[in-house]
């Protein structure tokens, strides 16, 4: 989604803002712009394309703009109006008093525009944002707080707004409803950004704006207000991330770096929440006593890759306790369905970013029904972290590649431990299962490491199959979520048609599509379902589809059923996805690399989906 960076202080604003936008490029965008508070008023530069192009434009701005001490910048991911320079942000009011950038969607922009047009104000863009800009200028009579209060009360929809007034060169104003915004003050300067990673080089003490909150940024500090204009005291949150963690280092792509960080993520998660062969999360979770004895229904709610992580959790939970009614739900559906809620239900909301609009709405719905809620997120201070009382933080560190990799691993390891903790509290987890699974989890960092060491083999396989017209990923039970995640990775970064199917479903329709141009990638761990899955593989082979198998090391007979076999270490049954996912991420990565795709910033995608 769009990225925002704002600065007011004693240094050159242009460099700081462009650098902040570069750090947020991974969020996904199609145009970029900057506005600087120059001596002769506010001057803008905008471009369709990358921030690197904007840097060149800014270099050609007048010297007084390069010396500016305040400014705002934006990367736009088009929603209302085409991808053009005119529609790119920042937008300026007709009277040039207000310049602003916006993330989100202003739902009543048509009505506002009609109203202002009737008052004689001309509009120059197709964007919803311009409605907010012109309205603010119309409301402004020298009192910024009063105008801001009037503006936010008139807008419906979701917005993070960052604003400069021509006659207030040492101030930036912010407002947040539905779209994330974080501010900070350090060393005589104030900053704001969509994403905390853009601010970490200045400070780790961050002020995350809450829903319906505004901020006034000055070099000497930040002040916060409610939408009613009343002052609010706000505590900063210390974000324990290193700016180096958000750096690509010597890697060609963030995604490749992040795949390699997975053994560390596993180790950290397991070490933090276990003691020897026991799960020990009760203090971090701090749930009401006896809750899990009362709860008969568990819902896992998320979107995209996070949803597939919850399918892994659902599988583990039902394999350990068949009496709990456990469901993994897509948040965008959950929020509009008449789902069960209340005191006998526990819902776990999973969001890497903690800002996904559908997941947040689903969590709000559950809370309104009196459902017990837990959130899992990777971002301390994110909206879901602040809104849901019981939060578990995944320990993946900042993830910059748009395609989720290490955060998926962080989520599934945390979810597996959470499931065991909940079942332990319920009295239905046997000590032997607990020790078996935790023992198995402790082996995972080494397993994933050994998969990473086979990258050459995976790359050759990816190159060989990159000309395939499409892929079917098939598997059974614990492998089904992995088929979905593998197919999604290939869609996202290689743009190849890829389907995920429970292996037994192939003959109920999809097999009709198979011929020598569609590759079937089947997951056949050496377990009770191996033979059944291999029968499905044979059905695909009989239709001339090239076959790749993901099989357990030592299963030498697997190659009798396939053109190629990728072996992964033997794990506990429930943990096959944990080991296998690294191989599939690398496969997708190398297919995309062979096809010369923009791996870290795939077309049309955004890292954080803050609109519905
Ligand atoms: C896929 C991917 C997306 C996200 C989804 C949810 O690689 O990254 O499918 O998983 O948009 O995002 P979060 O977890 O931030 O709620």
Coordinates of C-alpha atoms and ligand atoms in Angstrom, one line a residue:
X1 CA 0.0 0.0 0.0
X2 CA 1.0 3.6 -0.2
X3 CA 3.9 4.9 1.9
X4 CA 4.3 8.2 3.7
X5 CA 7.3 10.0 5.1
X6 CA 7.3 13.4 6.8
X7 CA 10.1 15.4 8.4
X8 CA 10.4 18.7 10.2
X9 CA 13.7 19.6 11.9
X10 CA 17.0 21.2 11.4
X11 CA 18.4 19.1 8.5
X12 CA 17.7 19.0 4.8
X13 CA 14.3 17.4 4.5
X14 CA 14.6 16.2 0.9
X15 CA 17.3 13.6 1.6
X16 CA 15.6 12.3 4.7
X17 CA 12.2 12.0 3.0
X18 CA 13.5 10.3 -0.1
X19 CA 15.5 7.9 2.0
X20 CA 12.4 7.1 4.1
X21 CA 10.3 6.5 0.9
X22 CA 13.0 4.2 -0.4
X23 CA 12.8 2.2 2.8
X24 CA 9.0 1.8 2.3
X25 CA 9.2 1.0 -1.4
X26 CA 8.5 -2.7 -0.5
X27 CA 5.0 -1.7 0.5
X28 CA 4.2 -1.5 -3.3
X29 CA 3.5 1.6 -5.3
X30 CA 3.2 2.9 -8.8
X31 CA 4.0 6.7 -8.5
X32 CA 5.9 8.9 -6.0
X33 CA 6.1 12.5 -5.0
X34 CA 7.5 14.9 -2.5
X35 CA 6.6 18.4 -1.3
X36 CA 9.1 20.7 0.4
X37 CA 8.5 23.8 2.4
X38 CA 10.6 26.3 0.4
X39 CA 11.0 30.1 0.9
X40 CA 8.6 30.8 -1.9
X41 CA 6.0 28.4 -0.6
X42 CA 5.5 24.7 -0.9
X43 CA 7.0 23.1 -4.0
X44 CA 6.3 19.6 -5.3
X45 CA 7.9 17.0 -7.5
X46 CA 6.0 14.0 -8.7
X47 CA 6.7 11.0 -11.0
X48 CA 5.1 7.9 -12.3
X49 CA 7.5 5.1 -11.5
X50 CA 10.2 4.5 -8.9
X51 CA 11.6 6.7 -6.1
X52 CA 15.0 6.5 -7.9
X53 CA 13.4 8.6 -10.6
X54 CA 12.0 11.0 -8.0
X55 CA 15.5 11.5 -6.6
X56 CA 16.7 12.8 -10.0
X57 CA 13.7 15.2 -10.2
X58 CA 14.5 16.5 -6.8
X59 CA 18.1 17.1 -7.7
X60 CA 16.9 19.6 -10.3
X61 CA 14.7 21.5 -7.9
X62 CA 15.8 25.0 -6.9
X63 CA 18.5 25.2 -4.2
X64 CA 16.1 26.8 -1.7
X65 CA 14.0 23.6 -1.9
X66 CA 17.0 21.4 -1.4
X67 CA 17.7 23.4 1.7
X68 CA 14.1 23.1 3.0
X69 CA 13.8 21.9 6.6
X70 CA 10.4 20.3 6.4
X71 CA 8.5 18.3 3.8
X72 CA 6.3 15.3 3.1
X73 CA 6.7 12.4 0.6
X74 CA 4.5 9.7 -0.7
X75 CA 4.5 6.5 -2.7
X76 CA 1.1 5.9 -4.3
X77 CA -0.6 2.6 -5.0
X78 CA -3.5 3.8 -7.2
X79 CA -7.1 3.2 -6.0
X80 CA -9.1 6.2 -7.3
X81 CA -7.9 7.5 -10.6
X82 CA -5.2 6.2 -13.0
X83 CA -1.5 6.1 -12.5
X84 CA -0.6 9.6 -13.6
X85 CA 1.6 12.4 -12.4
X86 CA -1.4 14.5 -11.8
X87 CA -3.0 11.9 -9.6
X88 CA 0.3 11.2 -7.7
X89 CA 0.6 12.7 -4.2
X90 CA 1.2 15.3 -2.7
X91 CA -1.9 17.2 -3.6
X92 CA -2.2 20.9 -3.3
X93 CA -5.4 23.0 -2.7
X94 CA -6.5 25.5 -5.3
X95 CA -5.5 28.3 -3.0
X96 CA -2.0 26.6 -2.4
X97 CA -2.6 26.9 1.4
X98 CA -2.7 23.1 2.0
X99 CA -0.5 20.3 0.7
X100 CA -1.2 16.8 1.8
X101 CA -0.6 13.1 1.2
X102 CA -3.0 10.3 2.0
X103 CA -3.2 6.5 2.4
X104 CA -6.6 4.8 2.4
X105 CA -9.9 5.5 0.7
X106 CA -12.1 8.5 1.3
X107 CA -15.6 7.0 0.7
X108 CA -17.5 10.3 0.6
X109 CA -15.1 12.1 -1.7
X110 CA -17.8 12.4 -4.5
X111 CA -20.2 14.2 -2.1
X112 CA -17.4 16.5 -0.8
X113 CA -16.3 17.3 -4.3
X114 CA -19.8 18.2 -5.5
X115 CA -20.3 20.4 -2.4
X116 CA -17.0 22.3 -2.9
X117 CA -17.6 22.6 -6.7
X118 CA -20.9 24.2 -6.0
X119 CA -18.9 26.7 -3.9
X120 CA -16.7 27.5 -6.9
X121 CA -13.6 25.3 -6.1
X122 CA -12.0 23.6 -9.0
X123 CA -10.6 20.1 -8.9
X124 CA -7.6 19.0 -11.0
X125 CA -7.2 15.2 -10.2
X126 CA -9.4 12.1 -10.3
X127 CA -8.4 11.2 -6.8
X128 CA -10.5 10.9 -3.6
X129 CA -7.6 12.5 -1.8
X130 CA -8.1 15.9 -3.5
X131 CA -11.5 16.1 -1.8
X132 CA -9.7 16.1 1.6
X133 CA -7.1 18.6 0.5
X134 CA -9.6 21.2 -0.9
X135 CA -12.0 20.7 2.1
X136 CA -9.2 21.3 4.6
X137 CA -8.1 24.5 2.7
X138 CA -11.8 25.6 2.7
X139 CA -12.0 25.0 6.5
X140 CA -8.7 26.6 7.4
X141 CA -8.8 30.2 8.7
X142 CA -5.4 30.2 10.5
X143 CA -6.4 27.7 13.2
X144 CA -4.9 24.4 12.2
X145 CA -6.4 22.3 15.0
X146 CA -9.9 23.6 14.3
X147 CA -9.6 23.0 10.6
X148 CA -8.2 19.5 11.1
X149 CA -11.0 18.7 13.5
X150 CA -13.5 19.9 11.0
X151 CA -11.9 17.8 8.3
X152 CA -11.7 14.5 10.1
X153 CA -15.3 14.8 11.2
X154 CA -16.4 15.3 7.6
X155 CA -14.5 12.3 6.1
X156 CA -15.8 8.8 6.0
X157 CA -13.6 5.8 5.0
X158 CA -10.0 5.1 5.9
X159 CA -7.2 7.5 6.0
X160 CA -3.7 8.4 7.2
X161 CA -3.3 12.0 6.3
X162 CA -0.1 14.1 6.5
X163 CA -0.4 17.8 5.9
X164 CA 1.6 21.0 5.5
X165 CA 0.1 24.5 5.7
X166 CA 1.9 27.1 3.6
X167 CA 1.9 29.6 6.5
X168 CA 3.2 27.0 9.0
X169 CA 6.6 25.9 7.7
X170 CA 7.7 24.4 11.0
X171 CA 4.7 22.1 11.5
X172 CA 3.3 18.9 10.0
X173 CA -0.1 17.7 10.8
X174 CA -1.2 14.1 10.8
X175 CA -4.5 12.2 11.2
X176 CA -5.3 8.6 11.3
X177 CA -8.4 6.5 10.9
X178 CA -8.1 3.0 9.6
X179 CA -4.6 3.4 8.0
X180 CA -1.4 3.1 10.0
X181 CA 0.8 6.1 10.8
X182 CA 3.7 6.3 13.2
X183 CA 5.5 9.4 14.5
X184 CA 8.7 10.1 16.4
X185 CA 10.7 13.0 17.8
X186 CA 14.5 12.8 18.3
X187 CA 17.4 15.2 18.2
X188 CA 15.4 18.3 17.5
X189 CA 13.4 16.8 14.6
X190 CA 10.0 15.1 14.2
X191 CA 9.2 12.4 11.8
X192 CA 6.2 10.5 10.5
X193 CA 5.9 7.4 8.3
X194 CA 3.5 4.6 7.4
X195 CA 6.0 2.0 8.5
X196 CA 8.2 2.0 11.6
X197 CA 11.2 0.6 9.6
X198 CA 11.6 4.1 8.0
X199 CA 12.2 5.7 11.4
X200 CA 14.5 3.2 13.1
X201 CA 17.7 4.9 12.0
X202 CA 16.6 8.0 14.0
X203 CA 15.0 6.4 17.1
X204 CA 13.4 3.3 18.4
X205 CA 10.9 5.2 20.6
X206 CA 7.8 5.5 18.4
X207 CA 4.4 6.9 18.8
X208 CA 1.9 4.8 16.9
X209 CA -1.2 6.9 16.2
X210 CA -4.4 5.2 17.5
X211 CA -7.7 5.1 15.7
X212 CA -9.2 8.6 15.4
X213 CA -6.1 10.4 16.6
X214 CA -4.3 13.5 15.2
X215 CA -0.7 14.7 15.8
X216 CA 1.1 18.0 15.4
X217 CA 4.8 17.6 14.6
X218 CA 7.3 20.3 15.4
X219 CA 11.1 20.1 15.7
X220 CA 10.8 20.3 19.5
X221 CA 8.2 17.6 19.9
X222 CA 4.9 15.8 18.9
X223 CA 1.5 16.7 20.4
X224 CA -1.5 14.4 20.1
X225 CA -5.2 15.1 19.8
X226 CA -8.5 13.2 19.6
X227 CA -10.8 13.8 16.6
X228 CA -12.7 16.1 19.0
X229 CA -9.6 18.3 19.3
X230 CA -8.9 17.4 22.9
X231 CA -5.2 17.0 23.9
X232 CA -4.1 13.4 24.5
X233 CA -1.1 12.1 26.4
X234 CA 0.6 9.3 24.7
X235 CA 3.3 6.9 25.6
X236 CA 6.0 5.9 23.1
X237 CA 6.6 2.3 22.3
X238 CA 10.1 1.0 22.1
X239 CA 10.5 -1.1 18.9
X240 CA 13.2 -3.6 19.4
X241 CA 14.3 -3.9 15.8
X242 CA 17.6 -3.2 14.3
X243 CA 17.8 -0.9 11.2
X244 CA 20.4 -3.4 9.9
X245 CA 17.7 -6.1 10.0
X246 CA 15.8 -4.1 7.3
X247 CA 18.9 -3.9 5.2
X248 CA 19.5 -6.1 2.1
X249 CA 23.2 -6.6 2.9
X250 CA 25.0 -8.5 0.2
X251 CA 21.9 -10.3 -1.0
X252 CA 20.4 -9.8 -4.4
X253 CA 16.9 -9.7 -3.0
X254 CA 15.3 -9.2 0.4
X255 CA 13.2 -12.3 -0.1
X256 CA 16.3 -14.5 -0.5
X257 CA 17.8 -13.0 2.7
X258 CA 14.6 -13.5 4.6
X259 CA 14.3 -17.2 3.5
X260 CA 17.8 -17.7 4.9
X261 CA 16.8 -16.1 8.2
X262 CA 14.3 -18.8 9.0
X263 CA 16.5 -21.1 11.1
X264 CA 17.1 -18.1 13.4
X265 CA 13.4 -17.3 13.6
X266 CA 12.6 -20.9 14.5
X267 CA 15.3 -21.1 17.1
X268 CA 14.2 -17.8 18.8
X269 CA 10.6 -18.7 18.8
X270 CA 11.2 -22.2 20.3
X271 CA 13.7 -21.0 22.8
X272 CA 11.4 -18.2 24.0
X273 CA 8.3 -20.3 24.6
X274 CA 9.6 -23.7 25.7
X275 CA 11.5 -25.1 28.6
X276 CA 13.2 -28.4 27.7
X277 CA 10.3 -30.4 26.2
X278 CA 7.5 -28.3 27.7
X279 CA 5.7 -25.4 26.2
X280 CA 5.7 -22.4 28.6
X281 CA 3.6 -19.5 27.3
X282 CA 1.2 -18.9 30.1
X283 CA 2.9 -15.8 31.4
X284 CA 3.2 -14.2 28.0
X285 CA -0.4 -15.0 27.2
X286 CA -1.9 -14.2 30.5
X287 CA -5.3 -15.6 29.7
X288 CA -8.1 -15.8 32.3
X289 CA -7.8 -18.9 34.6
X290 CA -9.5 -22.0 33.3
X291 CA -10.4 -20.3 30.0
X292 CA -9.5 -23.3 27.9
X293 CA -11.7 -25.6 30.0
X294 CA -14.7 -23.4 29.2
X295 CA -14.0 -22.9 25.5
X296 CA -15.3 -25.5 23.0
X297 CA -14.7 -23.5 19.8
X298 CA -11.5 -22.1 18.5
X299 CA -11.3 -19.9 15.4
X300 CA -8.2 -18.9 13.6
X301 CA -8.8 -15.8 11.5
X302 CA -6.4 -14.3 8.9
X303 CA -5.7 -13.4 5.3
X304 CA -3.4 -14.8 2.6
X305 CA -0.2 -16.5 3.8
X306 CA -1.2 -15.8 7.4
X307 CA -4.4 -17.7 6.7
X308 CA -2.4 -20.7 5.4
X309 CA -0.3 -20.5 8.6
X310 CA -3.6 -20.9 10.6
X311 CA -4.5 -23.9 8.5
X312 CA -1.3 -25.5 9.7
X313 CA -2.4 -24.7 13.3
X314 CA -5.9 -26.0 12.7
X315 CA -4.4 -29.3 11.5
X316 CA -2.1 -29.6 14.6
X317 CA -4.9 -28.8 17.0
X318 CA -7.4 -31.3 15.5
X319 CA -4.7 -34.0 15.4
X320 CA -4.1 -33.6 19.1
X321 CA -7.7 -33.0 20.4
X322 CA -10.7 -34.0 18.3
X323 CA -13.2 -32.5 20.8
X324 CA -12.4 -28.9 20.2
X325 CA -14.3 -27.4 17.3
X326 CA -11.5 -25.7 15.4
X327 CA -11.8 -23.7 12.3
X328 CA -9.5 -21.5 10.2
X329 CA -11.4 -18.7 8.6
X330 CA -10.5 -16.1 6.0
X331 CA -10.9 -12.7 7.6
X332 CA -12.6 -11.0 4.6
X333 CA -15.4 -13.6 4.9
X334 CA -15.5 -13.9 8.7
X335 CA -16.3 -10.2 9.1
X336 CA -19.4 -10.5 7.0
X337 CA -20.7 -13.9 8.1
X338 CA -22.9 -14.7 11.1
X339 CA -20.1 -16.5 12.8
X340 CA -20.3 -18.0 16.3
X341 CA -19.0 -15.8 19.1
X342 CA -19.3 -15.4 22.9
X343 CA -17.8 -16.7 26.1
X344 CA -17.4 -20.3 24.8
X345 CA -15.3 -19.2 21.8
X346 CA -11.7 -18.2 21.4
X347 CA -10.6 -16.5 18.3
X348 CA -6.9 -16.1 17.2
X349 CA -6.2 -13.3 14.7
X350 CA -3.0 -13.6 12.8
X351 CA -1.5 -10.7 10.9
X352 CA 2.2 -10.2 10.1
X353 CA 1.7 -6.5 9.6
X354 CA -1.0 -6.1 12.3
X355 CA -2.6 -3.6 9.9
X356 CA -4.6 -5.8 7.5
X357 CA -8.0 -4.1 7.2
X358 CA -10.1 -7.3 7.0
X359 CA -8.3 -9.0 9.9
X360 CA -8.7 -5.9 12.1
X361 CA -12.5 -5.7 11.2
X362 CA -12.9 -9.4 12.0
X363 CA -11.2 -8.9 15.4
X364 CA -13.4 -6.0 16.2
X365 CA -16.5 -8.0 15.3
X366 CA -15.4 -10.9 17.5
X367 CA -14.7 -8.5 20.4
X368 CA -18.2 -7.0 20.0
X369 CA -19.7 -10.5 20.4
X370 CA -17.8 -11.2 23.6
X371 CA -15.5 -13.7 22.0
X372 CA -12.1 -14.2 23.8
X373 CA -9.4 -12.9 21.4
X374 CA -5.7 -13.4 20.9
X375 CA -3.7 -11.7 18.3
X376 CA -0.4 -12.8 16.7
X377 CA 1.6 -10.2 14.9
X378 CA 5.1 -9.4 13.9
X379 CA 4.9 -5.7 14.5
X380 CA 4.9 -4.4 18.1
X381 CA 2.8 -1.3 18.3
X382 CA 0.7 -2.2 15.2
X383 CA -3.0 -1.7 15.4
X384 CA -3.9 -5.3 16.1
X385 CA -1.3 -5.3 18.9
X386 CA -2.9 -2.3 20.5
X387 CA -6.5 -3.3 20.0
X388 CA -6.4 -7.0 21.1
X389 CA -5.6 -7.4 24.8
X390 CA -3.7 -10.7 24.5
X391 CA -1.0 -10.4 21.9
X392 CA 1.8 -12.8 21.0
X393 CA 4.6 -11.3 18.9
X394 CA 6.2 -13.5 16.2
X395 CA 9.9 -13.0 16.3
X396 CA 10.8 -12.7 12.6
X397 CA 12.2 -9.1 12.6
X398 CA 11.2 -6.7 9.8
X399 CA 10.2 -8.5 6.6
X400 CA 10.7 -6.3 3.5
X401 CA 10.1 -8.7 0.6
X402 CA 6.5 -8.4 -0.4
X403 CA 6.1 -12.2 -0.4
X404 CA 5.9 -13.4 3.2
X405 CA 8.6 -16.0 4.0
X406 CA 10.2 -15.8 7.4
X407 CA 7.1 -14.4 9.0
X408 CA 5.1 -17.5 7.8
X409 CA 7.7 -19.6 9.6
X410 CA 7.5 -17.3 12.7
X411 CA 3.7 -17.7 12.6
X412 CA 3.5 -21.4 12.3
X413 CA 6.1 -22.1 15.0
X414 CA 4.3 -19.7 17.4
X415 CA 0.9 -21.1 16.4
X416 CA 2.1 -24.7 17.0
X417 CA 3.3 -23.7 20.5
X418 CA 0.1 -21.7 21.2
X419 CA -2.0 -24.7 20.2
X420 CA -0.1 -26.9 22.6
X421 CA -0.4 -24.3 25.4
X422 CA -4.1 -24.1 24.9
X423 CA -4.6 -27.8 24.9
X424 CA -2.3 -28.2 27.9
X425 CA -4.5 -25.6 29.8
X426 CA -7.5 -27.7 28.7
X427 CA -5.9 -30.8 30.0
X428 CA -6.0 -32.6 26.7
X429 CA -2.4 -32.5 25.6
X430 CA -0.5 -35.7 26.5
X431 CA 3.0 -35.3 27.9
X432 CA 4.2 -37.6 25.2
X433 CA 2.8 -35.6 22.3
X434 CA 4.1 -32.4 23.9
X435 CA 7.6 -33.8 24.2
X436 CA 7.5 -35.4 20.8
X437 CA 6.4 -32.2 19.0
X438 CA 8.7 -29.9 20.9
X439 CA 11.6 -32.3 20.4
X440 CA 10.8 -32.3 16.7
X441 CA 10.6 -28.5 16.6
X442 CA 14.0 -28.3 18.1
X443 CA 15.4 -30.1 15.1
X444 CA 13.8 -27.7 12.6
X445 CA 16.4 -25.0 12.5
X446 CA 19.0 -27.7 11.4
X447 CA 16.5 -29.2 8.9
X448 CA 15.8 -25.9 7.3
X449 CA 19.5 -25.1 7.2
X450 CA 20.1 -28.4 5.4
X451 CA 17.4 -27.4 2.8
X452 CA 19.1 -24.1 2.3
X453 CA 22.4 -25.9 1.6
X454 CA 20.7 -27.6 -1.3
X455 CA 19.8 -24.4 -3.0
X456 CA 21.9 -25.3 -6.1
X457 CA 19.7 -28.4 -6.7
X458 CA 16.5 -26.4 -6.1
X459 CA 17.7 -23.7 -8.5
X460 CA 18.4 -26.2 -11.2
X461 CA 14.9 -27.7 -10.8
X462 CA 13.3 -24.2 -10.9
X463 CA 15.2 -23.4 -14.1
X464 CA 14.1 -26.6 -15.7
X465 CA 10.4 -26.1 -14.9
X466 CA 10.2 -22.3 -15.3
X467 CA 8.9 -22.7 -18.9
X468 CA 5.9 -24.7 -17.5
X469 CA 2.6 -23.1 -18.4
X470 CA 1.4 -23.6 -14.8
X471 CA 1.6 -25.8 -11.7
X472 CA -0.6 -27.9 -9.6
X473 CA 0.5 -28.4 -6.0
X474 CA -1.1 -31.4 -4.4
X475 CA -0.9 -33.1 -1.0
X476 CA -3.0 -34.5 1.8
X477 CA -3.9 -33.4 5.4
X478 CA -0.9 -31.5 6.9
X479 CA 0.4 -30.9 3.4
X480 CA -2.7 -29.1 2.1
X481 CA -1.9 -25.8 3.7
X482 CA 1.6 -26.1 2.3
X483 CA 0.2 -26.7 -1.2
X484 CA -1.7 -23.4 -0.8
X485 CA 1.4 -21.5 0.4
X486 CA 3.5 -22.9 -2.4
X487 CA 1.0 -22.0 -5.1
X488 CA 0.6 -18.5 -3.7
X489 CA 4.4 -17.9 -3.7
X490 CA 4.6 -18.9 -7.3
X491 CA 1.6 -16.7 -8.3
X492 CA 2.9 -13.7 -6.4
X493 CA 6.4 -13.5 -7.5
X494 CA 6.6 -15.5 -10.8
X495 CA 3.0 -14.6 -12.0
X496 CA 2.5 -18.2 -13.1
X497 CA -0.9 -19.9 -12.8
X498 CA -0.7 -22.3 -9.9
X499 CA -3.4 -24.2 -8.2
X500 CA -3.4 -25.9 -4.8
X501 CA -5.5 -29.0 -4.3
X502 CA -6.1 -31.7 -1.8
X503 CA -4.6 -34.6 -3.8
X504 CA -7.8 -36.6 -3.5
X505 CA -9.8 -33.8 -5.2
X506 CA -7.8 -33.9 -8.5
X507 CA -10.0 -36.5 -10.1
X508 CA -13.2 -34.5 -9.2
X509 CA -12.4 -32.0 -12.0
X510 CA -9.0 -30.4 -12.2
X511 CA -7.4 -33.5 -13.7
X512 CA -9.1 -32.5 -16.9
X513 CA -6.6 -29.7 -17.3
X514 CA -3.5 -31.8 -17.2
X515 CA -1.2 -32.4 -20.1
X516 CA 2.6 -32.2 -20.7
X517 CA 2.6 -28.4 -20.2
X518 CA 1.3 -28.4 -16.6
X519 CA 3.6 -29.5 -13.9
X520 CA 2.3 -31.4 -10.8
X521 CA 4.3 -30.8 -7.7
X522 CA 3.2 -33.4 -5.1
X523 CA 4.0 -33.5 -1.4
X524 CA 4.5 -37.1 -0.3
X525 CA 6.0 -37.4 3.2
X526 CA 6.8 -40.9 4.3
X527 CA 3.7 -41.4 6.5
X528 CA 0.3 -43.2 6.5
X529 CA -0.9 -41.3 3.5
X530 CA 2.1 -41.8 1.3
X531 CA 0.6 -44.6 -0.9
X532 CA -2.7 -42.7 -1.3
X533 CA -1.0 -39.6 -2.5
X534 CA 1.2 -41.6 -4.8
X535 CA -1.9 -43.1 -6.4
X536 CA -3.1 -39.6 -7.1
X537 CA 0.3 -38.8 -8.5
X538 CA 0.1 -41.8 -10.9
X539 CA -3.3 -40.5 -12.1
X540 CA -1.6 -37.2 -13.0
X541 CA 1.4 -39.0 -14.6
X542 CA -1.0 -41.0 -16.8
X543 CA -2.2 -37.6 -18.2
X544 CA 1.4 -36.8 -19.2
X545 CA 1.9 -34.1 -16.6
X546 CA 5.6 -33.7 -15.5
X547 CA 5.8 -34.7 -11.9
X548 CA 8.0 -33.2 -9.1
X549 CA 7.8 -34.8 -5.6
X550 CA 8.7 -33.3 -2.3
X551 CA 9.5 -36.4 -0.3
X552 CA 11.2 -37.6 2.9
X553 CA 14.9 -38.2 2.8
X554 CA 15.6 -41.9 2.5
X555 CA 12.4 -42.6 0.5
X556 CA 14.4 -43.9 -2.5
X557 CA 11.3 -45.4 -4.2
X558 CA 9.8 -41.9 -4.6
X559 CA 11.8 -41.4 -7.8
X560 CA 9.9 -44.3 -9.4
X561 CA 6.9 -42.0 -9.5
X562 CA 8.3 -38.7 -10.7
X563 CA 10.5 -36.9 -13.2
X564 CA 12.3 -35.2 -10.3
X565 CA 12.3 -35.5 -6.5
X566 CA 13.3 -33.0 -3.9
X567 CA 14.1 -34.6 -0.6
X568 CA 13.6 -32.9 2.8
X569 CA 14.6 -34.2 6.2
X570 CA 12.3 -36.6 8.1
X571 CA 10.2 -34.7 10.7
X572 CA 7.3 -35.4 13.1
X573 CA 4.2 -35.8 11.0
X574 CA 2.7 -32.4 12.0
X575 CA 6.0 -30.6 11.2
X576 CA 6.4 -31.5 7.5
X577 CA 5.2 -28.0 6.4
X578 CA 7.7 -26.4 8.7
X579 CA 10.6 -28.1 6.9
X580 CA 9.1 -28.2 3.5
X581 CA 8.2 -24.5 3.1
X582 CA 11.8 -23.3 2.8
X583 CA 12.3 -25.6 -0.2
X584 CA 9.1 -24.3 -1.9
X585 CA 10.0 -20.7 -1.2
X586 CA 13.4 -21.2 -2.8
X587 CA 11.7 -23.0 -5.8
X588 CA 9.3 -20.0 -6.3
X589 CA 12.2 -17.6 -5.8
X590 CA 14.4 -19.3 -8.5
X591 CA 11.5 -19.7 -11.0
X592 CA 10.8 -15.9 -10.6
X593 CA 14.5 -15.1 -10.9
X594 CA 14.8 -17.2 -14.1
X595 CA 11.8 -15.3 -15.5
X596 CA 13.4 -12.0 -14.4
X597 CA 10.5 -10.9 -12.2
X598 CA 10.6 -8.0 -9.8
X599 CA 10.9 -10.4 -6.8
X600 CA 10.8 -8.0 -3.9
X601 CA 8.2 -5.8 -5.4
X602 CA 5.9 -7.9 -7.5
X603 CA 3.4 -6.1 -9.7
X604 CA 0.1 -5.1 -8.3
X605 CA 0.9 -6.2 -4.8
X606 CA 1.4 -4.3 -1.6
X607 CA 3.0 -5.5 1.6
X608 CA 0.4 -4.3 3.9
X609 CA -3.2 -4.3 2.8
X610 CA -4.8 -1.5 4.8
X611 CA -7.9 -1.2 2.6
X612 CA -10.8 -3.7 2.2
Ligands
LIG1 C1 1.7 -13.4 0.7 C2 1.4 -12.3 1.6 C3 0.0 -11.9 1.8 C4 -0.2 -11.6 3.3 C5 -1.7 -11.1 3.6 C6 -2.0 -10.9 5.0 O1 3.1 -13.6 0.6 O2 2.3 -11.7 2.2 O3 -0.9 -12.9 1.4 O4 0.0 -12.8 4.1 O5 -1.8 -9.9 2.8 O6 -1.1 -10.0 5.6 P1 -0.9 -9.8 7.1 O7 -0.3 -11.1 7.6 O8 0.0 -8.6 7.3 O9 -2.2 -9.6 7.7

